[in-house]
C-alpha positions as a printed NumPy array, in Angstrom:
array([[  0.01 ,   0.007,  -0.059],
       [  1.322,   3.53 ,  -1.095],
       [  1.63 ,   6.301,   1.354],
       [  1.728,   8.743,  -1.682],
       [ -1.099,  11.391,  -1.723],
       [ -2.241,  13.546,  -4.696],
       [ -2.383,  17.198,  -3.968],
       [ -3.65 ,  20.256,  -5.845],
       [ -1.101,  22.908,  -6.507],
       [ -1.302,  25.693,  -4.075],
       [ -1.835,  29.355,  -4.697],
       [  1.01 ,  31.56 ,  -6.22 ],
       [  3.14 ,  33.518,  -3.776],
       [  4.712,  36.714,  -5.135],
       [  8.308,  36.552,  -4.034],
       [  9.107,  40.019,  -5.598],
       [  7.967,  41.887,  -8.625],
       [  9.676,  39.449, -11.021],
       [  9.412,  36.086,  -9.139],
       [  6.569,  33.948,  -7.923],
       [  6.288,  30.477,  -6.605],
       [  3.694,  27.904,  -5.721],
       [  3.919,  24.545,  -3.782],
       [  2.855,  21.688,  -6.158],
       [  3.104,  18.893,  -3.408],
       [  4.86 ,  18.175,  -0.223],
       [  5.277,  15.768,   2.619],
       [  7.566,  16.479,   5.683],
       [ 10.351,  14.618,   4.024],
       [ 10.192,  16.495,   0.497],
       [  8.567,  19.443,  -1.314],
       [  8.033,  20.254,  -5.   ],
       [  7.747,  23.846,  -5.885],
       [  7.194,  25.673,  -9.345],
       [  8.988,  28.978,  -9.614],
       [  8.328,  31.409, -12.419],
       [ 10.754,  34.307, -13.331],
       [  9.997,  37.322, -15.497],
       [ 12.793,  38.675, -17.636],
       [ 15.52 ,  39.864, -15.29 ],
       [ 14.084,  37.913, -12.329],
       [ 16.752,  37.164,  -9.647],
       [ 17.025,  34.801,  -6.66 ],
       [ 19.557,  36.606,  -4.495],
       [ 22.253,  34.601,  -2.7  ],
       [ 21.109,  32.473,   0.176],
       [ 21.606,  29.036,   1.791],
       [ 19.485,  26.596,   3.546],
       [ 19.895,  23.267,   5.144],
       [ 17.715,  21.52 ,   2.613],
       [ 19.15 ,  19.53 ,  -0.221],
       [ 17.778,  21.101,  -3.511],
       [ 17.35 ,  19.766,  -7.025],
       [ 16.222,  22.263,  -9.699],
       [ 14.828,  21.362, -13.191],
       [ 14.502,  24.077, -15.797],
       [ 10.977,  23.829, -17.286],
       [ 11.571,  26.703, -19.557],
       [ 13.964,  29.5  , -20.179],
       [ 17.698,  29.909, -19.337],
       [ 19.207,  30.57 , -15.937],
       [ 22.52 ,  31.559, -14.604],
       [ 23.09 ,  29.763, -11.291],
       [ 25.974,  30.501,  -8.887],
       [ 26.586,  27.792,  -6.419],
       [ 29.528,  28.143,  -3.856],
       [ 31.015,  30.805,  -6.131],
       [ 30.837,  28.793,  -9.382],
       [ 28.605,  30.118, -12.15 ],
       [ 26.872,  27.794, -14.573],
       [ 24.231,  28.497, -17.3  ],
       [ 21.469,  25.891, -17.69 ],
       [ 18.563,  25.82 , -20.013],
       [ 15.354,  24.157, -20.718],
       [ 15.513,  20.323, -19.799],
       [ 18.656,  20.754, -17.669],
       [ 18.907,  20.184, -13.985],
       [ 21.236,  21.118, -11.173],
       [ 21.644,  19.971,  -7.506],
       [ 22.473,  22.411,  -4.734],
       [ 24.066,  20.936,  -1.731],
       [ 22.83 ,  21.513,   1.795],
       [ 24.012,  24.873,   3.117],
       [ 25.717,  25.986,  -0.178],
       [ 25.29 ,  29.661,  -0.906],
       [ 23.503,  29.951,  -4.321],
       [ 21.683,  32.336,  -6.505],
       [ 20.002,  32.373,  -9.926],
       [ 19.143,  34.937, -12.507],
       [ 17.165,  34.681, -15.802],
       [ 17.59 ,  37.398, -18.386],
       [ 14.876,  35.734, -20.641],
       [ 12.491,  34.656, -17.932],
       [ 11.384,  31.061, -17.48 ],
       [ 10.182,  28.474, -15.126],
       [ 11.875,  26.017, -12.577],
       [ 10.704,  23.121, -10.762],
       [ 12.493,  22.859,  -7.332],
       [ 12.543,  19.856,  -5.131],
       [ 13.666,  20.263,  -1.487],
       [ 14.433,  17.547,   1.077],
       [ 13.168,  17.844,   3.678],
       [ 10.223,  20.197,   2.864],
       [ 10.663,  23.911,   3.236],
       [  8.688,  24.64 ,   6.413],
       [  9.286,  28.416,   5.77 ],
       [  7.306,  28.072,   2.513],
       [  4.248,  26.751,   4.423],
       [  3.754,  29.677,   6.565],
       [  2.186,  32.996,   5.416]])
């Protein structure tokens, strides 16, 4: 018997004027989040204890992880280690699917 549960995507949360996100599904152990960037959207440098995997749904993104910059495009993915300082920017705009383990509790509170 499976413990998996289907969930409906949550409401969009406006992060800033060019970035918004919504939780697609989550359990305490894992969270899937969709993030949309308008052209010029920027995720400033930050770190968190969660392991993060990011899949580029559309567009192109410049990721900097622990001081190393890498450009990834549609269909590419990247893993951000726990506690690594990272940021991303999209000149063209686009969409990401982020997976966090464990879930980002801070995304669940208003």
